[in-house]
Amino acid sequence: MTTATAPIVVTSELYAQVLHFYAHQMQHLDARRFEEYAASFTEDGVFQHSPGAEPAVSRDAIVRELVEFHKKYDPATVRRRHWFNHVALEAQADGTVKSTVYALVATIRPGAKPEINPSCLVHDTLVVEDGEILLKSRLITHDQVF
Amino acid sequence: MTTATAPIVVTSELYAQVLHFYAHQMQHLDARRFEEYAASFTEDGVFQHSPGAEPAVSRDAIVRELVEFHKKYDPATVRRRHWFNHVALEAQADGTVKSTVYALVATIRPGAKPEINPSCLVHDTLVVEDGEILLKSRLITHDQVF
Amino acid sequence: MTTATAPIVVTSELYAQVLHFYAHQMQHLDARRFEEYAASFTEDGVFQHSPGAEPAVSRDAIVRELVEFHKKYDPATVRRRHWFNHVALEAQADGTVKSTVYALVATIRPGAKPEINPSCLVHDTLVVEDGEILLKSRLITHDQVF
């Protein structure tokens, strides 16, 4: 069993696996399958979706946070798509993998072109356990200087 | 020989292969190499490029459909780029692979910034035969609620 | 040792490796780590960042070119993100790998939505030496017809 404290090497195989992990994870989020999104975190996973926000800790807290956050988007008319690009991985000494990713959020409303905003950086810490990837933590920073 | 009815496992290797397949396929489309795009489908492949459209069945029909559709874009001045993100694969019981992908279309015209519209979901069914990927069907849905 | 003149096969493993190479490379560029960006080229690498520009040859020249080019973007307030999509590789007879990639540049300024412009094609020639990827040349073309 590979634990979070064993050494880890970022192979091409792991890289493709991480890309695929993100694909399913973010499609869960945008489809409002919040339980499935939260299940991509470790049990004690930490998720801070905006720089100023209080981090949600644990899968239950992540679900609650997402339900609350999405109240401002009517599911009947508004769709959101979180796009990722340039997933850059770095093996850490503690056996985790640091992942830094570009993100753009597309919001699609009736009668308007998609709004592509904001541009963010995703700062993830991944663990690989028994061949399965989980998020230990996710912190989002905004590219825009306010 | 691997046929569409044999069991299939979505490995990291297959995942990278699908990403690469899409890269070449969509560059063919945007360069108006319609024969090459159609050749990425099975002989009896089905392509429905818009929710309301009649599906094109067979490679010849796909080429005709694309020639017709592109008449509204002057090749001398207008370029289109179909971007893909979050390719999510699921092995199906019948040996095919279901692929769900985010898409944004960038249209580039003289004297204007790229128009990023529409946002779509791509619903593909892939077959892997003798290590080669082909599209059995592609259906596009729009994210915008009209 | 694999040299640039040995035959090369584009495997799924190499494909994932190239995607990862680009992720780190472009994050270096956008973070203005120009030395690291230049180090992703061969010693005699050629970089032509705009169709009309004089190509920069050698890592030192690439750094100088980037320092000069970025003077128009205040690092304290403006962020740039170069997005890549549909990385299409082709093994060449001389042992190099041709890579053709879609690119969109997002520029993020205070008080405004990200500007997504221009749309480009990236034309790279990659060499793989001892398992390490380096850029032999990069030429950018713009999608917009002026």
Coordinates of C-alpha atoms in Angstrom, one line a residue:
Chain A
M1 CA 0.0 0.0 0.0
T2 CA 1.2 3.4 -0.9
T3 CA 0.6 5.9 1.9
A4 CA 0.9 9.6 1.9
T5 CA 4.2 9.4 3.7
A6 CA 5.9 7.0 1.1
P7 CA 8.1 8.6 -1.6
I8 CA 6.2 9.3 -4.8
V9 CA 7.4 9.7 -8.4
V10 CA 5.3 11.7 -10.9
T11 CA 5.2 9.3 -13.9
S12 CA 3.4 9.9 -17.2
E13 CA 0.9 7.4 -16.0
L14 CA 0.2 9.3 -12.8
Y15 CA 0.0 12.5 -14.8
A16 CA -2.7 11.1 -17.1
Q17 CA -4.5 9.7 -14.1
V18 CA -4.6 13.1 -12.4
L19 CA -6.0 14.8 -15.6
H20 CA -8.7 12.2 -15.7
F21 CA -9.4 12.6 -12.0
Y22 CA -9.9 16.3 -12.5
A23 CA -12.2 15.7 -15.5
H24 CA -14.6 13.6 -13.4
Q25 CA -14.3 15.8 -10.3
M26 CA -15.1 19.1 -12.0
Q27 CA -17.9 17.6 -14.1
H28 CA -19.4 16.5 -10.7
L29 CA -19.0 20.0 -9.4
D30 CA -20.6 21.7 -12.4
A31 CA -23.5 19.2 -12.5
R32 CA -24.1 20.0 -8.8
R33 CA -23.2 16.4 -7.7
F34 CA -21.7 17.9 -4.6
E35 CA -21.5 14.5 -2.7
E36 CA -19.4 13.1 -5.5
Y37 CA -17.3 16.2 -5.6
A38 CA -16.7 16.0 -1.9
A39 CA -15.9 12.3 -2.2
S40 CA -12.8 13.3 -4.3
F41 CA -11.4 14.8 -1.1
T42 CA -9.9 12.8 1.8
E43 CA -12.2 12.4 4.8
D44 CA -10.4 15.4 6.5
G45 CA -10.0 17.3 3.2
V46 CA -9.7 21.0 3.2
F47 CA -11.4 23.2 0.6
Q48 CA -11.1 26.9 0.4
H49 CA -13.0 28.0 -2.7
S50 CA -12.2 31.8 -2.5
P51 CA -9.2 33.5 -0.9
G52 CA -11.2 35.3 1.8
A53 CA -13.5 32.3 2.6
E54 CA -13.3 30.2 5.7
P55 CA -12.0 26.8 4.6
A56 CA -14.5 23.9 4.7
V57 CA -13.0 20.9 6.5
S58 CA -14.4 17.4 5.9
R59 CA -16.6 16.1 3.1
D60 CA -19.8 17.1 4.9
A61 CA -18.6 20.6 5.3
I62 CA -17.6 20.8 1.7
V63 CA -21.1 19.7 0.6
R64 CA -22.7 22.3 2.9
E65 CA -20.4 25.0 1.6
L66 CA -21.2 24.2 -2.1
V67 CA -25.0 24.1 -1.5
E68 CA -24.8 27.5 0.1
F69 CA -22.6 29.0 -2.5
H70 CA -24.7 27.8 -5.4
K71 CA -27.9 29.4 -4.2
K72 CA -27.1 32.5 -6.3
Y73 CA -27.1 30.4 -9.5
D74 CA -30.6 29.2 -10.6
P75 CA -30.0 25.6 -11.7
A76 CA -32.9 25.8 -14.2
T77 CA -31.3 28.6 -16.2
V78 CA -27.6 29.1 -15.3
R79 CA -24.8 26.6 -16.0
R80 CA -21.2 26.9 -14.8
R81 CA -18.2 25.3 -16.3
H82 CA -14.8 25.2 -14.5
W83 CA -12.1 24.9 -17.1
F84 CA -8.6 23.7 -16.2
N85 CA -5.3 24.0 -18.0
H86 CA -1.6 23.4 -17.5
V87 CA -1.8 20.9 -14.6
A88 CA 1.7 21.1 -13.1
L89 CA 2.7 18.4 -10.6
E90 CA 5.5 18.3 -8.1
A91 CA 6.3 15.3 -5.8
Q92 CA 6.6 16.5 -2.2
A93 CA 9.0 15.0 0.4
D94 CA 6.0 13.9 2.5
G95 CA 4.7 11.7 -0.3
T96 CA 2.0 14.0 -1.4
V97 CA 1.8 15.7 -4.8
K98 CA 1.5 19.4 -5.2
S99 CA -0.6 20.4 -8.2
T100 CA -0.9 23.9 -9.6
V101 CA -3.5 24.5 -12.2
Y102 CA -4.9 27.4 -14.3
A103 CA -8.7 27.7 -14.1
L104 CA -11.3 29.8 -15.9
V105 CA -14.9 29.8 -15.0
A106 CA -17.5 30.0 -17.8
T107 CA -21.0 31.1 -16.7
I108 CA -23.7 30.5 -19.2
R109 CA -27.0 32.4 -18.8
P110 CA -30.0 32.6 -21.1
G111 CA -29.7 35.2 -23.9
A112 CA -26.0 36.0 -23.4
K113 CA -22.6 34.8 -24.5
P114 CA -20.7 32.8 -21.9
E115 CA -19.0 35.0 -19.3
I116 CA -15.4 33.8 -18.9
N117 CA -14.6 35.1 -15.4
P118 CA -12.7 34.8 -13.0
S119 CA -9.3 33.5 -13.9
C120 CA -7.8 31.6 -11.0
L121 CA -5.0 29.4 -9.8
V122 CA -5.9 26.1 -8.2
H123 CA -3.4 25.0 -5.5
D124 CA -4.0 21.3 -4.7
T125 CA -2.4 18.7 -2.5
L126 CA -3.0 15.2 -3.8
V127 CA -2.5 11.9 -2.1
V128 CA -2.3 8.6 -4.0
E129 CA -3.5 5.7 -1.9
D130 CA -3.8 2.2 -3.4
G131 CA -3.7 3.7 -6.8
E132 CA -6.6 6.1 -6.0
I133 CA -6.1 9.8 -6.1
L134 CA -7.7 12.0 -3.4
L135 CA -7.5 15.7 -2.7
K136 CA -6.0 16.5 0.7
S137 CA -6.5 20.2 0.2
R138 CA -7.6 22.7 -2.4
L139 CA -7.0 26.5 -2.2
I140 CA -8.1 28.9 -4.9
T141 CA -6.4 32.2 -5.6
H142 CA -7.7 34.8 -8.0
D143 CA -5.5 36.2 -10.8
Q144 CA -7.1 39.6 -10.6
V145 CA -5.5 42.3 -8.5
F146 CA -8.3 44.1 -6.7
Chain B
M1 CA -8.4 -8.3 -32.1
T2 CA -10.3 -6.1 -29.7
T3 CA -13.8 -5.6 -30.8
A4 CA -16.5 -3.3 -29.6
T5 CA -18.1 -6.1 -27.7
A6 CA -15.0 -7.1 -25.7
P7 CA -14.6 -5.8 -22.1
I8 CA -12.5 -2.6 -21.9
V9 CA -10.6 -0.9 -19.1
V10 CA -9.9 2.8 -19.2
T11 CA -6.2 2.9 -18.4
S12 CA -4.0 6.0 -18.2
E13 CA -2.5 4.9 -21.5
L14 CA -5.9 4.8 -23.2
Y15 CA -6.8 8.2 -21.6
A16 CA -3.7 9.9 -23.1
Q17 CA -4.5 8.2 -26.4
V18 CA -8.0 9.6 -26.4
L19 CA -6.7 13.1 -25.6
H20 CA -4.3 12.9 -28.5
F21 CA -7.0 11.5 -30.8
Y22 CA -9.2 14.5 -30.0
A23 CA -6.3 16.9 -30.7
H24 CA -5.8 15.6 -34.2
Q25 CA -9.5 15.2 -34.9
M26 CA -10.4 18.7 -33.9
Q27 CA -7.5 20.3 -35.7
H28 CA -8.7 18.5 -38.8
L29 CA -12.2 20.0 -38.3
D30 CA -11.0 23.5 -37.7
A31 CA -8.7 23.3 -40.7
R32 CA -11.6 22.2 -42.8
R33 CA -10.0 18.8 -43.5
F34 CA -13.5 17.3 -43.4
E35 CA -12.5 13.9 -44.9
E36 CA -9.9 13.4 -42.2
Y37 CA -12.4 14.4 -39.5
A38 CA -15.0 12.0 -40.9
A39 CA -12.4 9.3 -41.0
S40 CA -12.2 9.5 -37.2
F41 CA -15.7 8.0 -37.1
T42 CA -16.6 4.4 -37.8
E43 CA -17.9 3.6 -41.3
D44 CA -21.5 3.8 -39.8
G45 CA -20.6 6.6 -37.5
V46 CA -23.3 9.1 -36.3
F47 CA -22.7 12.8 -35.9
Q48 CA -25.3 15.2 -34.6
H49 CA -23.5 18.6 -34.4
S50 CA -26.5 20.5 -32.9
P51 CA -29.3 19.4 -30.7
G52 CA -32.0 20.1 -33.3
A53 CA -30.1 18.8 -36.4
E54 CA -30.8 15.6 -38.2
P55 CA -27.9 13.3 -37.4
A56 CA -25.5 12.6 -40.3
V57 CA -24.9 8.8 -40.6
S58 CA -21.7 7.5 -42.4
R59 CA -18.5 9.3 -43.3
D60 CA -19.8 10.6 -46.6
A61 CA -22.8 12.1 -44.9
I62 CA -20.6 13.7 -42.2
V63 CA -18.5 15.4 -44.9
R64 CA -21.5 16.7 -46.7
E65 CA -23.0 18.1 -43.5
L66 CA -19.8 19.9 -42.6
V67 CA -19.4 21.4 -46.1
E68 CA -22.9 22.7 -45.8
F69 CA -22.5 24.0 -42.3
H70 CA -19.3 25.9 -43.0
K71 CA -20.7 27.9 -45.9
K72 CA -21.6 30.6 -43.4
Y73 CA -17.9 31.1 -42.4
D74 CA -15.7 32.6 -45.1
P75 CA -12.5 30.5 -45.0
A76 CA -10.4 33.5 -46.2
T77 CA -11.2 35.6 -43.1
V78 CA -12.9 33.6 -40.4
R79 CA -11.2 30.9 -38.2
R80 CA -12.9 28.6 -35.8
R81 CA -11.3 26.7 -32.9
H82 CA -13.1 24.1 -30.9
W83 CA -11.6 23.8 -27.5
F84 CA -12.0 20.7 -25.3
N85 CA -11.7 20.3 -21.6
H86 CA -12.2 17.7 -18.9
V87 CA -12.4 14.6 -21.0
A88 CA -14.3 12.1 -18.7
L89 CA -14.3 8.5 -19.8
E90 CA -16.5 5.6 -18.7
A91 CA -16.1 2.0 -19.9
Q92 CA -19.5 0.6 -21.0
A93 CA -20.7 -3.0 -20.7
D94 CA -20.8 -3.4 -24.4
G95 CA -17.1 -2.7 -24.8
T96 CA -17.4 0.9 -26.0
V97 CA -16.2 3.9 -24.0
K98 CA -18.5 6.8 -23.2
S99 CA -16.7 10.2 -23.3
T100 CA -18.2 13.4 -21.9
V101 CA -16.3 16.5 -22.7
Y102 CA -16.6 20.3 -22.2
A103 CA -16.3 22.4 -25.4
L104 CA -16.1 26.1 -26.2
V105 CA -16.0 27.4 -29.7
A106 CA -13.7 30.4 -30.4
T107 CA -14.6 32.2 -33.6
I108 CA -11.9 34.6 -34.9
R109 CA -12.9 37.4 -37.3
P110 CA -10.9 40.3 -38.7
G111 CA -10.8 43.4 -36.4
A112 CA -12.5 41.8 -33.4
K113 CA -11.5 39.8 -30.3
P114 CA -12.2 36.1 -30.4
E115 CA -15.9 35.3 -29.7
I116 CA -16.1 32.5 -27.2
N117 CA -19.5 31.0 -27.8
P118 CA -21.2 28.6 -27.5
S119 CA -20.4 26.4 -24.5
C120 CA -21.3 22.8 -25.2
L121 CA -21.1 19.3 -23.9
V122 CA -19.8 16.6 -26.3
H123 CA -21.3 13.2 -25.8
D124 CA -19.1 10.6 -27.6
T125 CA -19.1 6.9 -27.9
L126 CA -15.7 5.6 -28.7
V127 CA -14.6 2.2 -30.0
V128 CA -11.1 0.9 -29.7
E129 CA -10.2 -1.6 -32.4
D130 CA -6.7 -3.0 -32.8
G131 CA -5.4 -0.2 -30.7
E132 CA -7.0 2.4 -32.9
I133 CA -9.7 4.8 -31.6
L134 CA -12.8 5.6 -33.7
L135 CA -16.0 7.5 -32.9
K136 CA -19.1 5.5 -33.1
S137 CA -21.3 8.5 -32.4
R138 CA -21.1 12.1 -31.4
L139 CA -23.9 14.2 -30.1
I140 CA -23.5 17.9 -29.0
T141 CA -25.7 19.6 -26.4
H142 CA -25.7 23.3 -25.7
D143 CA -25.2 24.6 -22.2
Q144 CA -27.3 27.6 -22.8
V145 CA -31.0 27.4 -21.8
F146 CA -32.9 29.1 -24.5
Chain C
M1 CA 21.1 7.8 -25.3
T2 CA 18.3 8.9 -27.6
T3 CA 19.5 11.7 -29.9
A4 CA 17.5 14.0 -32.1
T5 CA 18.5 11.9 -35.1
A6 CA 17.3 8.6 -33.8
P7 CA 13.8 7.3 -34.8
I8 CA 11.1 8.3 -32.4
V9 CA 7.6 6.9 -31.7
V10 CA 4.9 9.1 -30.2
T11 CA 3.6 6.8 -27.4
S12 CA 0.9 7.6 -24.9
E13 CA 3.6 8.0 -22.3
L14 CA 5.5 10.6 -24.4
Y15 CA 2.2 12.4 -25.0
A16 CA 1.5 12.7 -21.3
Q17 CA 5.0 13.8 -20.8
V18 CA 4.7 16.6 -23.4
L19 CA 1.5 17.9 -21.8
H20 CA 3.3 18.0 -18.5
F21 CA 6.3 19.7 -20.0
Y22 CA 4.0 22.4 -21.4
A23 CA 2.3 22.9 -18.1
H24 CA 5.5 23.7 -16.3
Q25 CA 6.9 25.7 -19.2
M26 CA 4.0 28.0 -19.6
Q27 CA 3.5 28.5 -15.8
H28 CA 7.2 29.6 -15.8
L29 CA 6.4 32.1 -18.6
D30 CA 3.3 33.5 -17.0
A31 CA 5.1 33.9 -13.6
R32 CA 7.9 35.7 -15.5
R33 CA 10.4 33.0 -14.6
F34 CA 12.1 33.7 -17.9
E35 CA 15.3 31.8 -17.2
E36 CA 13.3 28.7 -16.5
Y37 CA 11.2 29.2 -19.6
A38 CA 14.4 29.6 -21.7
A39 CA 15.9 26.5 -20.1
S40 CA 13.0 24.5 -21.7
F41 CA 14.7 25.2 -25.1
T42 CA 17.8 23.6 -26.4
E43 CA 21.0 25.7 -26.1
D44 CA 20.6 26.9 -29.7
G45 CA 16.8 27.0 -29.4
V46 CA 14.8 29.4 -31.7
F47 CA 11.8 31.4 -30.4
Q48 CA 9.7 33.6 -32.6
H49 CA 6.8 34.8 -30.4
S50 CA 5.0 36.8 -33.1
P51 CA 4.9 36.3 -36.8
G52 CA 6.6 39.6 -37.7
A53 CA 9.2 39.4 -34.9
E54 CA 12.9 38.6 -35.4
P55 CA 13.4 35.1 -33.9
A56 CA 15.4 35.0 -30.7
V57 CA 18.2 32.3 -30.9
S58 CA 19.8 30.9 -27.8
R59 CA 18.5 30.9 -24.2
D60 CA 20.1 34.2 -23.4
A61 CA 18.4 35.9 -26.4
I62 CA 15.1 34.4 -25.4
V63 CA 15.3 35.8 -21.9
R64 CA 16.2 39.2 -23.2
E65 CA 13.3 39.1 -25.7
L66 CA 10.9 38.2 -22.9
V67 CA 12.1 40.9 -20.5
E68 CA 11.7 43.5 -23.3
F69 CA 8.3 42.2 -24.4
H70 CA 6.9 42.2 -20.9
K71 CA 7.7 45.8 -20.2
K72 CA 4.2 46.8 -21.4
Y73 CA 2.6 44.7 -18.7
D74 CA 2.9 46.0 -15.1
P75 CA 3.7 42.9 -13.0
A76 CA 2.1 44.5 -10.0
T77 CA -1.4 44.7 -11.6
V78 CA -1.5 42.6 -14.8
R79 CA -1.4 38.9 -15.1
R80 CA -1.2 36.9 -18.3
R81 CA -2.2 33.2 -18.7
H82 CA -1.3 31.3 -21.9
W83 CA -3.8 28.5 -22.4
F84 CA -3.0 25.5 -24.6
N85 CA -5.4 23.0 -26.1
H86 CA -5.3 20.0 -28.6
V87 CA -1.6 19.3 -28.5
A88 CA -1.1 17.3 -31.7
L89 CA 2.2 15.5 -32.1
E90 CA 3.8 14.0 -35.2
A91 CA 7.1 12.1 -35.2
Q92 CA 9.5 13.5 -37.8
A93 CA 12.0 11.5 -39.9
D94 CA 14.9 13.4 -38.3
G95 CA 14.0 12.1 -34.9
T96 CA 12.3 15.3 -33.7
V97 CA 8.6 15.7 -32.8
K98 CA 6.5 18.3 -34.5
S99 CA 3.8 19.7 -32.1
T100 CA 0.9 21.9 -33.2
V101 CA -1.1 23.5 -30.4
Y102 CA -4.0 25.8 -30.0
A103 CA -3.3 28.8 -27.7
L104 CA -5.5 31.5 -26.2
V105 CA -4.0 34.3 -24.1
A106 CA -6.0 35.6 -21.1
T107 CA -4.9 39.0 -19.8
I108 CA -6.3 39.9 -16.4
R109 CA -6.3 43.5 -15.3
P110 CA -7.8 45.2 -12.3
G111 CA -11.5 46.0 -12.5
A112 CA -12.2 44.1 -15.7
K113 CA -13.1 40.7 -16.9
P114 CA -10.3 38.6 -18.4
E115 CA -9.5 39.6 -22.0
I116 CA -9.2 36.4 -24.0
N117 CA -7.1 37.5 -27.0
P118 CA -5.4 36.6 -29.2
S119 CA -6.0 33.1 -30.5
C120 CA -2.9 31.5 -31.9
L121 CA -1.3 28.4 -33.2
V122 CA 1.9 27.2 -31.6
H123 CA 4.3 25.4 -34.0
D124 CA 6.9 23.6 -31.9
T125 CA 9.8 21.2 -32.7
L126 CA 10.6 19.1 -29.8
V127 CA 13.6 16.9 -29.1
V128 CA 13.7 14.1 -26.6
E129 CA 17.2 13.5 -25.2
D130 CA 17.8 11.0 -22.4
G131 CA 14.1 11.1 -21.6
E132 CA 14.1 14.8 -21.3
I133 CA 12.0 17.1 -23.6
L134 CA 13.4 20.3 -24.9
L135 CA 12.1 22.8 -27.5
K136 CA 14.3 23.1 -30.5
S137 CA 12.1 25.8 -32.0
R138 CA 8.8 27.6 -31.4
L139 CA 7.0 29.8 -33.9
I140 CA 3.7 31.4 -33.1
T141 CA 1.1 32.3 -35.8
H142 CA -2.1 34.3 -35.2
D143 CA -5.5 33.1 -36.1
Q144 CA -6.8 36.5 -36.9
V145 CA -6.6 37.7 -40.5
F146 CA -5.6 41.3 -40.4

